[in-house]
Amino acid sequence: MKILGIETSCDETAASVIQDGRVILSNIVASSLKDHERYGGIIPEIASRRQMELIGCVVDEALIKAQCSFNDIDAIAVTRFPGLLGSLLVGIAYAKAIAKAASKPLIEINHIEGHLYANFLHNNGEAKAMPQLPAIGLVVSGGHTSLFHVDEQFVCTLLGQTQDDAVGEAFDKVARILDLGYPGGPVIDKIASQVKETSIRFTKANLGDSHNFSFSGLKTAVLYYVRKHDKDSDFNKAHVAHAFQETAVKSLVETAVKCCRAQGINTLLMGGGVAANSALRSSLTAACQTQGIRVFFPPMALCLDNAAMIAGLGFMRQPVLS
Ligand code: KG4
Ligand code: ZN
C-alpha cells in the first residue's frame, strides 16, 4: 500500500510517498526558513504564502521521485494539528481537493505523533531494527516537549509535558540572547560541542515526581548571566551555550529515564528537531544503556519536520473499510 503524505504545519512544505508504513519511496521538503531568519522567528503570513506557491510542485516531485502517479496512491495523509493555522490550512485544503478529485481516502494526522513514528521508517533495502511497542515517546521540538505512552496500535497517551517553553524554543531564545541567529538549536549544538568543560553552572527545574518539564527559568537564568557578564574580558558564548545545553539535556534525560522506569517500559522513542542534538543523543544513549532501555532516534533528516512521518503514521491510522 502506498500513502502520499503532506505536511505544512510550520515553515516547511513537504510531501512523501511511503510504502506499507515503512519504506521511504520519496521525501521532499522545501523550507522557507531563509525568508524568516532576519526576523528571528517564523512569520506565519510569510510561511503560508510560500506554502501556497510550493505545495503543487512539492507533491508532484514526491510522486515523480517515488516513480508513481496518483492512480498508484491508496490514500492521502495530511497533518491536521498542531501547527500554524494558515499553514495547516494550505496542506489540508490541497489534500482534501486531490483526495476528492481522485476518490482516495483522506487521513488526518497529529503532527506530534508523527514525530515519534519517524523511528519506524527506512530507505528501500536498508536493514533497520524496529522498535517494540508499547514504548515511551518523547517529542522535543520548537513547539513541544511531551512524554507519551505509545501502545501497540500507536495510540499516544500524554504522560507529561512542558509547563512553559518547549525545549527547542529555549534553544532558539538562548541563541537570540547570545546573538547567534535563528534557528538556535543547530548553532548552539555546534559551538557547545567545542567546549569540554566550563565553570558556568545553571540549575535545572525541579518538578518533583511528575513527568513534566520546565525551561523558562533556565532561559531567564541565561539571560541574567549574559547581562551580568557580557562585558567581562573572559566572556565566552560557547561556554554559556555549553552550560545551557548541558542543563537542558540533563532535564530531558532524567525525566525520560524516570518515566520509562515508572511505567515499566524499556523502549524509548525520540522525535522532533531537538532529537538531532548531539549532546542529547550521546547522553540519552549512555543513560539508557545503564538502565537497560532501548532508545531510538530517527535519522537526522527525519527529526525535523517532514511528510514521511505523516504518510507513515497514515498507514496505522487507515480508516477500517467494512
Ligand atoms: O520538529 P521541528 O523541526 O519543528 C517543530 O515542530 O517545532 O523542530 C524545530 C526545533 C527548533 O527549535 C530548532 O532550534 C531545534 O528544533 N533544533 C535543534 C537542533 N536542530 C534543530 N535543537 C538542538 N540541537 C539541534 N541540533
Ligand atoms: Zn515538528
XYZ file of C-alpha atoms and ligand atoms in Angstrom, residues 9-12 111 115 139-144 167-172 182-190 245 271-278 300 303-305 309, ligand 1:
67
model
C 2.416 22.788 9.911
C 5.248 25.333 10.223
C 7.685 26.767 7.647
C 8.141 23.552 5.618
C 1.965 16.161 13.834
C 7.459 12.803 15.011
C 8.846 14.647 21.437
C 11.320 17.533 21.679
C 10.622 20.256 19.129
C 10.265 24.002 18.740
C 6.664 23.860 19.939
C 6.507 20.775 22.191
C 12.964 22.879 24.787
C 13.526 23.900 21.129
C 12.015 27.292 21.924
C 14.533 27.617 24.803
C 17.404 26.792 22.379
C 16.062 29.449 19.973
C 17.726 31.644 14.132
C 17.077 28.725 14.484
C 19.183 28.399 17.620
C 19.411 24.633 18.113
C 21.962 23.711 15.422
C 24.339 26.612 16.207
C 24.211 26.044 19.988
C 24.820 22.324 19.372
C 27.858 23.199 17.216
C 22.714 22.767 26.704
C 11.298 12.634 17.903
C 11.322 16.316 16.915
C 14.003 18.812 15.903
C 15.884 18.757 19.224
C 16.324 14.967 18.852
C 19.017 15.962 16.298
C 21.081 17.435 19.173
C 24.400 15.596 19.501
C 18.804 13.483 11.432
C 13.996 14.563 13.279
C 12.978 17.817 11.594
C 9.531 18.387 10.092
C 6.397 10.600 9.178
O 10.452 19.478 14.950
P 10.883 20.781 14.385
O 11.555 20.783 13.034
O 9.690 21.778 14.274
C 8.655 21.837 15.206
O 7.711 21.019 15.074
O 8.809 22.695 16.120
O 11.860 21.429 15.484
C 12.446 22.691 15.319
C 13.268 22.980 16.582
C 13.854 24.382 16.636
O 13.559 24.965 17.892
C 15.360 24.152 16.467
O 16.159 25.131 17.116
C 15.515 22.800 17.107
O 14.375 22.064 16.688
N 16.730 22.088 16.655
C 17.734 21.733 17.493
C 18.731 21.122 16.684
N 18.293 21.106 15.387
C 17.059 21.711 15.394
N 17.864 21.890 18.814
C 19.005 21.441 19.390
N 20.014 20.871 18.685
C 19.921 20.678 17.350
N 20.928 20.107 16.666
